[in-house]
PDB file of C-alpha atoms in Angstrom:
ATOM      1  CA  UNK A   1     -83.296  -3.828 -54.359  1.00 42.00           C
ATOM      2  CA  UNK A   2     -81.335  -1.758 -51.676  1.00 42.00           C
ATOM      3  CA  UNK A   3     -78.240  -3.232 -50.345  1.00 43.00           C
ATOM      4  CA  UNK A   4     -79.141  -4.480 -46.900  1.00 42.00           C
ATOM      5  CA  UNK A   5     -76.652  -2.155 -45.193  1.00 36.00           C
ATOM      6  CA  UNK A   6     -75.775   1.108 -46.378  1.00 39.00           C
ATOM      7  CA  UNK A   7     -71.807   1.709 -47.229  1.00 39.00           C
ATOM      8  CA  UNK A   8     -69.766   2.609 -44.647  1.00 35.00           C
ATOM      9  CA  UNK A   9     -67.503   5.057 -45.655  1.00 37.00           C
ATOM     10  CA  UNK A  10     -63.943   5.373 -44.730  1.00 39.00           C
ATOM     11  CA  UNK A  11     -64.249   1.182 -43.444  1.00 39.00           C
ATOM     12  CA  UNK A  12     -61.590  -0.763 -44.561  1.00 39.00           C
ATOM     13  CA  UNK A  13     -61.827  -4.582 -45.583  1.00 39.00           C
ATOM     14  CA  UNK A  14     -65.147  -5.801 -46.572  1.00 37.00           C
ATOM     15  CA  UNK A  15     -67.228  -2.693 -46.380  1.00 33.00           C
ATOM     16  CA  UNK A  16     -64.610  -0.951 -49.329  1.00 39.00           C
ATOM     17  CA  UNK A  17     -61.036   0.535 -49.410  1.00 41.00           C
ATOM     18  CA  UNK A  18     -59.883   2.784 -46.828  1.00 42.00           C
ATOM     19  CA  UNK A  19     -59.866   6.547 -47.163  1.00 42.00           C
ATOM     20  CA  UNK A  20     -58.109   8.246 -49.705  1.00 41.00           C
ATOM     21  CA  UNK A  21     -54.547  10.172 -48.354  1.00 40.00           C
ATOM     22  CA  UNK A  22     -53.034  12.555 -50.117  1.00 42.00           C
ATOM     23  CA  UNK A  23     -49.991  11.806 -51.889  1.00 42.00           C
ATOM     24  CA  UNK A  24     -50.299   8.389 -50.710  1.00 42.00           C
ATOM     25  CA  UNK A  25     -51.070   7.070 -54.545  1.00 43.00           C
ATOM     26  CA  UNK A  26     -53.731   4.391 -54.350  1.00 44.00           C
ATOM     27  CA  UNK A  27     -55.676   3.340 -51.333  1.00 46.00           C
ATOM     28  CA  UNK A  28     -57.217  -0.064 -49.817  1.00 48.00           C
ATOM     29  CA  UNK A  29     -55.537  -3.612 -49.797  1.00 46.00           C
ATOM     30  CA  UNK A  30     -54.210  -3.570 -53.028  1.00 48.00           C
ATOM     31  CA  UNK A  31     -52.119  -0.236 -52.323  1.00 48.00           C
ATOM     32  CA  UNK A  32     -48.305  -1.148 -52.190  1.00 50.00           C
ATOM     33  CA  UNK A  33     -47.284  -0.349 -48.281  1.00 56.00           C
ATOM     34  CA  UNK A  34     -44.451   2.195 -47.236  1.00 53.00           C
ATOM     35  CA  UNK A  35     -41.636  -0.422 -45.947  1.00 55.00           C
ATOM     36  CA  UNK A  36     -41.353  -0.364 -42.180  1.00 59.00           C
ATOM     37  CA  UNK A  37     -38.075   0.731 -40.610  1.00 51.00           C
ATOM     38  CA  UNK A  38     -35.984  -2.242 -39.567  1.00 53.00           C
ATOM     39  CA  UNK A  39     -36.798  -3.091 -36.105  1.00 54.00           C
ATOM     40  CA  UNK A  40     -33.468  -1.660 -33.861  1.00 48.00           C
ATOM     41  CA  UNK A  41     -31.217  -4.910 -32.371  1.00 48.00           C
ATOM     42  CA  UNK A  42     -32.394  -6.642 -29.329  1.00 48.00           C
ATOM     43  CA  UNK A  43     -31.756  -4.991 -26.136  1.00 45.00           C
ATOM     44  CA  UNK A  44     -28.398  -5.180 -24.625  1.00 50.00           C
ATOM     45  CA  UNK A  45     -28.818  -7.628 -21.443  1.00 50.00           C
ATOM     46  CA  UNK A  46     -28.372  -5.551 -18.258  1.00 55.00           C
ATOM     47  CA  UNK A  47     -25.137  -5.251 -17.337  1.00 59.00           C
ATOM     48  CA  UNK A  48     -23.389  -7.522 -14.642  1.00 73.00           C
ATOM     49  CA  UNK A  49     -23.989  -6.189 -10.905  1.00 89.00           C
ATOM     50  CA  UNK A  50     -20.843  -5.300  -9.251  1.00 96.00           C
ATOM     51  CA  UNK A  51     -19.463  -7.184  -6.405  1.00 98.00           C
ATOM     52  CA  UNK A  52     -21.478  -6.406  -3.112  1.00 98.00           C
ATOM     53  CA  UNK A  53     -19.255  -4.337  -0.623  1.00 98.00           C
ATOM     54  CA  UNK A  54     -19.192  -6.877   2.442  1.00 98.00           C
ATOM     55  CA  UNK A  55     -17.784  -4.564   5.413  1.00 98.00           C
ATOM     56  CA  UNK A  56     -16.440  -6.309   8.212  1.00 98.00           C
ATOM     57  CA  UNK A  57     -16.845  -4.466  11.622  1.00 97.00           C
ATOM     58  CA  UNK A  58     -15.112  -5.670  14.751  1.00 94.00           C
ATOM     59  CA  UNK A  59     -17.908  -5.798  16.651  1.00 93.00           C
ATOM     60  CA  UNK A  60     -18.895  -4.172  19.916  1.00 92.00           C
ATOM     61  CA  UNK A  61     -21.659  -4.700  23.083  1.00 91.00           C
ATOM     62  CA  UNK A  62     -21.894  -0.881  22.697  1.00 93.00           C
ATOM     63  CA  UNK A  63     -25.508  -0.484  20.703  1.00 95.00           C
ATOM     64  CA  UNK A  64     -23.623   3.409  19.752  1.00 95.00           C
ATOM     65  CA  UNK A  65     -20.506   1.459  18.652  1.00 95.00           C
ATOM     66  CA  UNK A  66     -22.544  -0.547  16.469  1.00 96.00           C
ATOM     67  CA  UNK A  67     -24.816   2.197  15.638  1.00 97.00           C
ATOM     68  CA  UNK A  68     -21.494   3.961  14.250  1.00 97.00           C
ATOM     69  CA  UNK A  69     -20.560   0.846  11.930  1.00 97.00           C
ATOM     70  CA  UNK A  70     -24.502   0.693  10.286  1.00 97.00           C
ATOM     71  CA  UNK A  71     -23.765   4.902  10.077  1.00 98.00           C
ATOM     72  CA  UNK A  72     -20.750   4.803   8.178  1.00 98.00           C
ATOM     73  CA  UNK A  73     -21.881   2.588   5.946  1.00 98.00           C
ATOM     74  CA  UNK A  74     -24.629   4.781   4.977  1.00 98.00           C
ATOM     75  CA  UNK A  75     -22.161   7.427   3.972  1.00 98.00           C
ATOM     76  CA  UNK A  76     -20.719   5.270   1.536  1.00 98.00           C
ATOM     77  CA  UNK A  77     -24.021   4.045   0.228  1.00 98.00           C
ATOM     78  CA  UNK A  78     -24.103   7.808  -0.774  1.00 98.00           C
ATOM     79  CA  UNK A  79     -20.881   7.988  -2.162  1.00 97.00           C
ATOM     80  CA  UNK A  80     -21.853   5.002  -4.421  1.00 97.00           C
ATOM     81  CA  UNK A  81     -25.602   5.114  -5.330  1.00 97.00           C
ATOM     82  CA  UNK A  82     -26.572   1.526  -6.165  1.00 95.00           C
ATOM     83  CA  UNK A  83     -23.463  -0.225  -4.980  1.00 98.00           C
ATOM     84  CA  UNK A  84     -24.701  -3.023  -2.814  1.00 98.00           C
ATOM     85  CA  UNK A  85     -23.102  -2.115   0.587  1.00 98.00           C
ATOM     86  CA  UNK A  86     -23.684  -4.708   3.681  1.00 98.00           C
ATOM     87  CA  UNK A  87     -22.235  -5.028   6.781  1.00 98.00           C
ATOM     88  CA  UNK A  88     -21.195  -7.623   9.636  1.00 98.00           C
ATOM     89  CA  UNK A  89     -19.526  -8.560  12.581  1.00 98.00           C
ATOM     90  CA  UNK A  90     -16.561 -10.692  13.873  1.00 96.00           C
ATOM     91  CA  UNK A  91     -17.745 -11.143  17.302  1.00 94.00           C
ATOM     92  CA  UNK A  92     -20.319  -9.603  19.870  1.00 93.00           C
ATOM     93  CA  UNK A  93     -22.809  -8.344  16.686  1.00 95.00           C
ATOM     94  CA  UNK A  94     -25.125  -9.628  14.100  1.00 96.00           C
ATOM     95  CA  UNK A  95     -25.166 -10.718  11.167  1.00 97.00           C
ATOM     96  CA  UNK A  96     -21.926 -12.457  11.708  1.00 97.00           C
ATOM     97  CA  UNK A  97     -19.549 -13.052   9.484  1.00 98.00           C
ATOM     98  CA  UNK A  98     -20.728 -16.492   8.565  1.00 98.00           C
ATOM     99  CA  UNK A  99     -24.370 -15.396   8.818  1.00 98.00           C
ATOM    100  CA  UNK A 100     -23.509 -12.764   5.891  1.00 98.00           C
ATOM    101  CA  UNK A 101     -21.051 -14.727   3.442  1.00 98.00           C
ATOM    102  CA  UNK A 102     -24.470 -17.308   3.609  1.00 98.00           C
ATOM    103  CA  UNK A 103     -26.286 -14.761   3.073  1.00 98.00           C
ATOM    104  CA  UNK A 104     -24.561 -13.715  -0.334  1.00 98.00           C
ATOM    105  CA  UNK A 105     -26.452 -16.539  -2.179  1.00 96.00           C
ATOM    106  CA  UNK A 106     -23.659 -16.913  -4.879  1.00 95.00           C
ATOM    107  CA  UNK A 107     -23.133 -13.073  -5.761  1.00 97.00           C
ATOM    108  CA  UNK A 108     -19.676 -11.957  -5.301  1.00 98.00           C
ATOM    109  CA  UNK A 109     -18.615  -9.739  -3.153  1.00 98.00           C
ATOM    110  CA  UNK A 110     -15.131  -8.228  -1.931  1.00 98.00           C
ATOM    111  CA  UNK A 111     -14.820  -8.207   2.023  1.00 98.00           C
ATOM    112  CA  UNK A 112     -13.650  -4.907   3.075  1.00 98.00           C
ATOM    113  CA  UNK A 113     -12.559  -5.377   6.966  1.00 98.00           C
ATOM    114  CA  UNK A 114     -13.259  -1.908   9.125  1.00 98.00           C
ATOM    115  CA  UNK A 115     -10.290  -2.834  11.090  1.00 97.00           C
ATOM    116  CA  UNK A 116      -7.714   0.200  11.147  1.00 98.00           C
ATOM    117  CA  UNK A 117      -4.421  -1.774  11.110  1.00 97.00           C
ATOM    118  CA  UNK A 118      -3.808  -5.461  10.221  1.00 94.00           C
ATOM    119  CA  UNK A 119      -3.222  -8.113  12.674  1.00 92.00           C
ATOM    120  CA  UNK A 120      -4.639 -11.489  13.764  1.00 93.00           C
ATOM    121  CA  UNK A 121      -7.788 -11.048  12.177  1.00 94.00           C
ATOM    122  CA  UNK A 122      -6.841  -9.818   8.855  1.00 95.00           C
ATOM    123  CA  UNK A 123      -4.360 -12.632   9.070  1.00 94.00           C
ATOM    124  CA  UNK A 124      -6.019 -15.423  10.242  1.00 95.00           C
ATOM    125  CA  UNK A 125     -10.100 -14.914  11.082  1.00 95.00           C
ATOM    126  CA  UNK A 126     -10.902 -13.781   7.913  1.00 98.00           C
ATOM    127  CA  UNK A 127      -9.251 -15.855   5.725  1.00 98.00           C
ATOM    128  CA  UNK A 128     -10.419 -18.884   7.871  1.00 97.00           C
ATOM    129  CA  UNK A 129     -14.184 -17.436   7.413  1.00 97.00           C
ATOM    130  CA  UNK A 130     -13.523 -17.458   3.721  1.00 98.00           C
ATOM    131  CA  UNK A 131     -12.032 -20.936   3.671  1.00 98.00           C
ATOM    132  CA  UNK A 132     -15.155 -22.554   5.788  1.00 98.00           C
ATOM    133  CA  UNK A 133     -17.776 -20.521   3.929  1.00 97.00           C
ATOM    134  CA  UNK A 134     -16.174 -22.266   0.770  1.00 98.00           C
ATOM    135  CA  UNK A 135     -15.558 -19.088  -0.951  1.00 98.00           C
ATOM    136  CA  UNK A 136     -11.811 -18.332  -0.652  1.00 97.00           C
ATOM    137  CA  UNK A 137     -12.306 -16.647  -4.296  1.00 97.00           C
ATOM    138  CA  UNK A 138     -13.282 -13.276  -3.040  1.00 98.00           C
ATOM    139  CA  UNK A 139     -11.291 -10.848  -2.687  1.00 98.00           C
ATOM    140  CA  UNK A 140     -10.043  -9.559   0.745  1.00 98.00           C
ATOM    141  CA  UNK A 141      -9.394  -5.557   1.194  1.00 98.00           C
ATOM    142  CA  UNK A 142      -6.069  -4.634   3.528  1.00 97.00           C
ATOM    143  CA  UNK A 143      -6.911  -2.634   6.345  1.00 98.00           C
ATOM    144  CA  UNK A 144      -8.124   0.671   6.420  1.00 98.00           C
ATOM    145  CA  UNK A 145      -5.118   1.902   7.669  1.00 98.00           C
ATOM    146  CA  UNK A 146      -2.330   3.336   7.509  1.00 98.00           C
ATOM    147  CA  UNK A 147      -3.601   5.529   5.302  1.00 98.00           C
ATOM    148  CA  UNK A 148      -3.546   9.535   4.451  1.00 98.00           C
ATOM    149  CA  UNK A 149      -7.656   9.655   4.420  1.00 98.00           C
ATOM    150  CA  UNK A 150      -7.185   8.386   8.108  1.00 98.00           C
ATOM    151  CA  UNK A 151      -4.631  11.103   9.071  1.00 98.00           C
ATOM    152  CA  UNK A 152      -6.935  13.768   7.522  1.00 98.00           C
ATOM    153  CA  UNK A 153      -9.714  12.303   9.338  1.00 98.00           C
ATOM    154  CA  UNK A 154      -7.994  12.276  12.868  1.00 98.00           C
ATOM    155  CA  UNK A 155      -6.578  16.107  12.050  1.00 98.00           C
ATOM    156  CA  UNK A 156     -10.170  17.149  11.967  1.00 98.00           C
ATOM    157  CA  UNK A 157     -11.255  15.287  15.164  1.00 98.00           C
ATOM    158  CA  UNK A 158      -8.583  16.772  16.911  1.00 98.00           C
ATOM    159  CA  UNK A 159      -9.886  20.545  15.715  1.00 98.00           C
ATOM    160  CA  UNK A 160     -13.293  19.808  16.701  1.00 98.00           C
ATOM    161  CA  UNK A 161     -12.395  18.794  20.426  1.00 98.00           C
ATOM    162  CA  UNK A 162     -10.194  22.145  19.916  1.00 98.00           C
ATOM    163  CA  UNK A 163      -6.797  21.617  20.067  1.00 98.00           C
ATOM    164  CA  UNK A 164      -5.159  24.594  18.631  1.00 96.00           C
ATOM    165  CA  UNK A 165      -2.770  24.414  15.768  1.00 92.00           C
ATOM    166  CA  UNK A 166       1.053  23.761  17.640  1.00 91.00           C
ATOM    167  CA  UNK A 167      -0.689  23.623  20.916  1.00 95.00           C
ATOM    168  CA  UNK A 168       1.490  20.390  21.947  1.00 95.00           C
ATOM    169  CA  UNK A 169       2.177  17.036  21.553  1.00 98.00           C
ATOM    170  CA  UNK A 170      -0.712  14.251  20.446  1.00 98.00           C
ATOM    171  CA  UNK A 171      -0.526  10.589  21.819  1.00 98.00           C
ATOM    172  CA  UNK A 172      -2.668   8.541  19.247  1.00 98.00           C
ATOM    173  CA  UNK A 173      -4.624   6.166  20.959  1.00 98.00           C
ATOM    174  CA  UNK A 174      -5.052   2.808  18.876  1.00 98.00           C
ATOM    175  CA  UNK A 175      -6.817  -0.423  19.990  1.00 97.00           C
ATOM    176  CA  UNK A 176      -3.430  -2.240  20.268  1.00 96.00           C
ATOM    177  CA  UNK A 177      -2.443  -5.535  19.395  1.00 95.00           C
ATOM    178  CA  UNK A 178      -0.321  -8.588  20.192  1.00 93.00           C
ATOM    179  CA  UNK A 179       0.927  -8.791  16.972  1.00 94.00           C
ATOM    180  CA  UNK A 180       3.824  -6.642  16.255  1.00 94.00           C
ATOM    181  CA  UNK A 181       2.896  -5.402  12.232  1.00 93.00           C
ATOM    182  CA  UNK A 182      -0.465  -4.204  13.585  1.00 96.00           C
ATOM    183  CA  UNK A 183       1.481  -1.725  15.998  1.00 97.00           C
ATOM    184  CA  UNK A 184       3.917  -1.131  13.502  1.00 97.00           C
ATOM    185  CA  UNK A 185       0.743  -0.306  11.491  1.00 97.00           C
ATOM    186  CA  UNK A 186       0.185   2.274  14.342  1.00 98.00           C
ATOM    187  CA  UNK A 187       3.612   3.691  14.180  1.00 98.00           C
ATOM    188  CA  UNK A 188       3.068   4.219  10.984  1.00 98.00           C
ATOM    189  CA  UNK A 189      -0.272   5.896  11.450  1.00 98.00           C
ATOM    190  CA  UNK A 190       0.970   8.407  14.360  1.00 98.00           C
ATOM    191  CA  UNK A 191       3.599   9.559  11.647  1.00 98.00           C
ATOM    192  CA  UNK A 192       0.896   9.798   8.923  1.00 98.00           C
ATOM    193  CA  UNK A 193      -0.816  12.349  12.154  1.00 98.00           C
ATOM    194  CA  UNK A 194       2.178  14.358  12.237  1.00 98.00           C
ATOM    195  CA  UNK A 195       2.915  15.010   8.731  1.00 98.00           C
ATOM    196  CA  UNK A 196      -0.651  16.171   8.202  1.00 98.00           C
ATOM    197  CA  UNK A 197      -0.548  18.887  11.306  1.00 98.00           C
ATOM    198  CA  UNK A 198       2.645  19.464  10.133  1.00 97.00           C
ATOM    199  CA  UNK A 199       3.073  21.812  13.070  1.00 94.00           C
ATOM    200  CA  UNK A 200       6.308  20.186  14.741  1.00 94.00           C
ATOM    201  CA  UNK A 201       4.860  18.731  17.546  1.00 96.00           C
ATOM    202  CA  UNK A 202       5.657  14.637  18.156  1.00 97.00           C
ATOM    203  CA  UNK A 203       2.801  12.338  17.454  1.00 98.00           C
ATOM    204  CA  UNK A 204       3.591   9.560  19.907  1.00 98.00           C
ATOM    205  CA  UNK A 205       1.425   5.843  19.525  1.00 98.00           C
ATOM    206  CA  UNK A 206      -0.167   4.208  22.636  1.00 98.00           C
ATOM    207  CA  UNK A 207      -2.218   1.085  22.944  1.00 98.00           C
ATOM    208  CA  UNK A 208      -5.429   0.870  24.529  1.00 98.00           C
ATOM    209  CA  UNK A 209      -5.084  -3.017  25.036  1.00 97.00           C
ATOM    210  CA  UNK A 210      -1.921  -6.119  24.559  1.00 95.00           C
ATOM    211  CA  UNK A 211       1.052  -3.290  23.915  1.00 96.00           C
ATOM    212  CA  UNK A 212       2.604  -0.250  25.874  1.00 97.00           C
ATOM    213  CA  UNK A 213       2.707   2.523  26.241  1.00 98.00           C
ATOM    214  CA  UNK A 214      -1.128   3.032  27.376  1.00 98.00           C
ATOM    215  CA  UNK A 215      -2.531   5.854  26.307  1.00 98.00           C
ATOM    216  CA  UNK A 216      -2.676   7.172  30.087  1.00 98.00           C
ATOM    217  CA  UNK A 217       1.372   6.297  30.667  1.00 98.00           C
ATOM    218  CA  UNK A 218       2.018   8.423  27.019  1.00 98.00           C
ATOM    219  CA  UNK A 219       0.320  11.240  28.454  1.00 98.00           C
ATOM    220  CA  UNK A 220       2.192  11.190  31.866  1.00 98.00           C
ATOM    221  CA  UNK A 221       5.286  10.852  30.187  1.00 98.00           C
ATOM    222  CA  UNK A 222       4.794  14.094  28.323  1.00 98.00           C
ATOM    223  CA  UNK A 223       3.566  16.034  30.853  1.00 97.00           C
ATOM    224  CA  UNK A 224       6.488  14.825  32.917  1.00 97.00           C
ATOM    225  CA  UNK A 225       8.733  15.884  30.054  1.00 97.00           C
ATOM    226  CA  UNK A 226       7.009  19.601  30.597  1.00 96.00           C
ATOM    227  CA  UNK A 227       4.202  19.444  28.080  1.00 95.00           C
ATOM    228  CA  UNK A 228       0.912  20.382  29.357  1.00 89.00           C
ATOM    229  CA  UNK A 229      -1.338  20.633  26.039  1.00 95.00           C
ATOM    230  CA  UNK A 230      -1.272  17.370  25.562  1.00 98.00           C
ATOM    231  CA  UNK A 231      -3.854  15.907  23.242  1.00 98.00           C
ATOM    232  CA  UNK A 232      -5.137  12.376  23.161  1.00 98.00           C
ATOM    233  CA  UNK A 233      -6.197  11.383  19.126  1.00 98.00           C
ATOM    234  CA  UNK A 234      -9.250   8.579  19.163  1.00 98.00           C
ATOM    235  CA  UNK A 235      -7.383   6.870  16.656  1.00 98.00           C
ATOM    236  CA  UNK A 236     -10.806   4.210  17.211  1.00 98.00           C
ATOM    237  CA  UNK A 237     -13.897   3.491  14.953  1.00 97.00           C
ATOM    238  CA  UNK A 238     -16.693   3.754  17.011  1.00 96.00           C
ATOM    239  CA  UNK A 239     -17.624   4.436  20.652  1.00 95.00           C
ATOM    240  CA  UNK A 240     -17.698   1.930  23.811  1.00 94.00           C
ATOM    241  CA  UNK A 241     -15.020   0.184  26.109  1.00 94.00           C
ATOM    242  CA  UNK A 242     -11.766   1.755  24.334  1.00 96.00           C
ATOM    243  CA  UNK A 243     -13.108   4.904  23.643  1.00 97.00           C
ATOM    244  CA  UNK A 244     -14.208   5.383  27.240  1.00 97.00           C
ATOM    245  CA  UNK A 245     -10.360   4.336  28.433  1.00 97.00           C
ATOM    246  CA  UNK A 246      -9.147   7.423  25.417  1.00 98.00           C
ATOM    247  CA  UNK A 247     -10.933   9.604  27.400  1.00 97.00           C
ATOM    248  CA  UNK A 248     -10.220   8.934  30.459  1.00 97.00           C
ATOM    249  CA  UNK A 249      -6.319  10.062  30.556  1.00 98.00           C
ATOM    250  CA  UNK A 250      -5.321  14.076  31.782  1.00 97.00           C
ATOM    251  CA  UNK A 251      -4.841  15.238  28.571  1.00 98.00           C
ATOM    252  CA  UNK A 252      -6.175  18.455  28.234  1.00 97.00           C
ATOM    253  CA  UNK A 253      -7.609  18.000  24.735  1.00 98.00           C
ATOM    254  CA  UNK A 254      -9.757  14.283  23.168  1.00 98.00           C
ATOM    255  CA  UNK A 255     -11.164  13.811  20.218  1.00 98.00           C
ATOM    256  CA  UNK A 256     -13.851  11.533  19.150  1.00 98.00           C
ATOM    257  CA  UNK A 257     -13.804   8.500  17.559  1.00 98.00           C
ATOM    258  CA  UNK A 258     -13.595   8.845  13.851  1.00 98.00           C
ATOM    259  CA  UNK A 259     -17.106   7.665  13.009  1.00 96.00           C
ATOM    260  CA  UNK A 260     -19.099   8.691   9.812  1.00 96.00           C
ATOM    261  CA  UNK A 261     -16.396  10.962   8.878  1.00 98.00           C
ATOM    262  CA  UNK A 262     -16.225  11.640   4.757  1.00 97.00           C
ATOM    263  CA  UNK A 263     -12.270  11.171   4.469  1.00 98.00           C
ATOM    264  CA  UNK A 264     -13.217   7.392   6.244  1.00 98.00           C
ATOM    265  CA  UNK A 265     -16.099   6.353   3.956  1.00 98.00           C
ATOM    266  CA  UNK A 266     -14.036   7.534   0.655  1.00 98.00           C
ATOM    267  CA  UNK A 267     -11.391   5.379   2.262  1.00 98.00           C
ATOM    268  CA  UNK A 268     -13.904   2.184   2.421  1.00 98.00           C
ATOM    269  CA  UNK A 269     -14.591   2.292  -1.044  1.00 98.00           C
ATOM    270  CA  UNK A 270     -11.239   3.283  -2.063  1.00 98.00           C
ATOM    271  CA  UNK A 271     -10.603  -0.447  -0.465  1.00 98.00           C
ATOM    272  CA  UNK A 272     -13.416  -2.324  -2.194  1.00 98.00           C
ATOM    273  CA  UNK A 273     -11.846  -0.346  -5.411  1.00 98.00           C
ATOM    274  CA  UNK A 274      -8.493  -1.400  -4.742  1.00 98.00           C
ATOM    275  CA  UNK A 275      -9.064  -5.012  -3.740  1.00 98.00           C
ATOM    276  CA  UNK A 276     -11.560  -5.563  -7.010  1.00 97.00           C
ATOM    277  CA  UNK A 277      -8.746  -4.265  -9.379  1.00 97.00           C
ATOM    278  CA  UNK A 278      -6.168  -5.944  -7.864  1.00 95.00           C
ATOM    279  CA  UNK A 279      -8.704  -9.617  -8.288  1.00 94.00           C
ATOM    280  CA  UNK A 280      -9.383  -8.557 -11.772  1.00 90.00           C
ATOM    281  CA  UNK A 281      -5.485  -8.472 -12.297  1.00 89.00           C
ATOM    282  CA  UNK A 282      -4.728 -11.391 -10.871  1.00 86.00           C
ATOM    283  CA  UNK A 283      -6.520 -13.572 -13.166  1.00 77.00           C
ATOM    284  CA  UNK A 284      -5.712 -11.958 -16.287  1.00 74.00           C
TER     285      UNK A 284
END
């Protein structure tokens, strides 16, 4: 009698061995199997985020002022691909500063305040933010100035409104404070101005708000000293209330604020950098 199903050739298992391979040696279940390569180590677990890059903007009613903030930012999201990179506001803005330390859901983060000298808020606002919020363990960046990126920065605002190289003196035109190191941070600053045009011509510091000289009396006091290419420097962020009162002096020459320029956004992260090593230290 015929088997009920003819063979099957070449099926393994119940229907007969599997095909014969070439230098194989002997074929179907009985045939001793080539050892597998060990299977490679788990995979390493990701590695840990960094800190998210909490900038702290002033704040301003001017949509362009806070436009400017959101813009620099975005430069330094390009300068670090896949840094986390958010942004807030101490007053007059949202998210506020509250709104985005709640918002951090237990990551860490290092504020980096977009404040260009210290003072009252560096001092005092922040660290009180910190302290309410409950998480007085992150690290706090200094200021953004006084710093060399910031003199480079201003140099090149000053060439784009075309002041020539030598043409005269430059009255920097800073926010101003009540608090005496925050000027002095402005001193500073106007020094940092003058070594970088190194072209012999005074740098002299002015306060748009809570210290003199205005930027308006600097100005008049040059030109009454015989001057006449006076420059103002928008030694200011973003557009809106102070940058209008920068521009409104006789100087002959203005620059912009310094906005999304590259020397600023390195000098962001160089802040986050610096603050993060300087944690990492501290509890070693």
């Amino acid at each position: 009698m015929t088997a009920p199903f003819p063979a099957l050739r070449g099926a393994p298992g119940a229907f007969g061995p599997g095909p014969f391979v070439p230098g194989s040696g002997a074929s179907g279940p009985d045939a001793p199997r080539t050892p597998r390569p060990p299977r490679s180590a788990a995979p390493r677990a990701h590695a840990p985020r960094s800190p998210v890059l909490l900038a702290v903007a002033h704040g301003s009613r001017s949509a362009a002022g806070v436009a400017a903030s959101h813009a620099l930012l975005r430069r330094v999201r390009a300068l670090r691909p896949g840094l986390d990179v958010r942004c807030c506001f101490l007053d007059l803005a949202r998210p506020s500063l509250p709104e985005a330390l709640a918002a951090l859901d237990g990551r860490e983060a290092v504020l980096v305040p977009l404040l260009l000298a210290g003072g009252y808020h560096l001092r005092v606002d922040l660290p009180e933010a910190l302290a309410t919020a409950g998480l007085t363990h992150l690290p706090l960046a200094r200021a953004l100035g006084p710093h060399p990126l910031l003199a480079a920065a201003l140099a090149d605002r000053l060439a784009a409104a075309g002041r020539p190289a030598g043409a005269g003196p430059v009255v920097l035109a800073a926010a101003g404070s009540s608090d005496p190191a925050a000027n002095a941070d402005t001193t500073r600053m106007a020094e940092l101005l003058a070594d970088r045009l190194a072209d012999g011509r005074p740098v002299v510091p002015a306060y748009l708000s809570a210290a003199r000289p205005s930027p308006q009396e600097a100005v008049a006091a040059l030109h009454a000293a015989g001057h006449r290419g006076v420059a103002v420097a928008t030694h200011l962020l973003a557009p809106g209330f102070f940058a209008d009162r920068a521009a409104a002096t006789p100087a002959h020459w203005t620059s912009a604020p310094l906005g999304t320029h590259d020397a600023l956004a390195r000098l962001v992260a160089h802040r986050y950098d610096e603050a993060r090593t300087s944690a990492r230290a501290a509890v070693r």
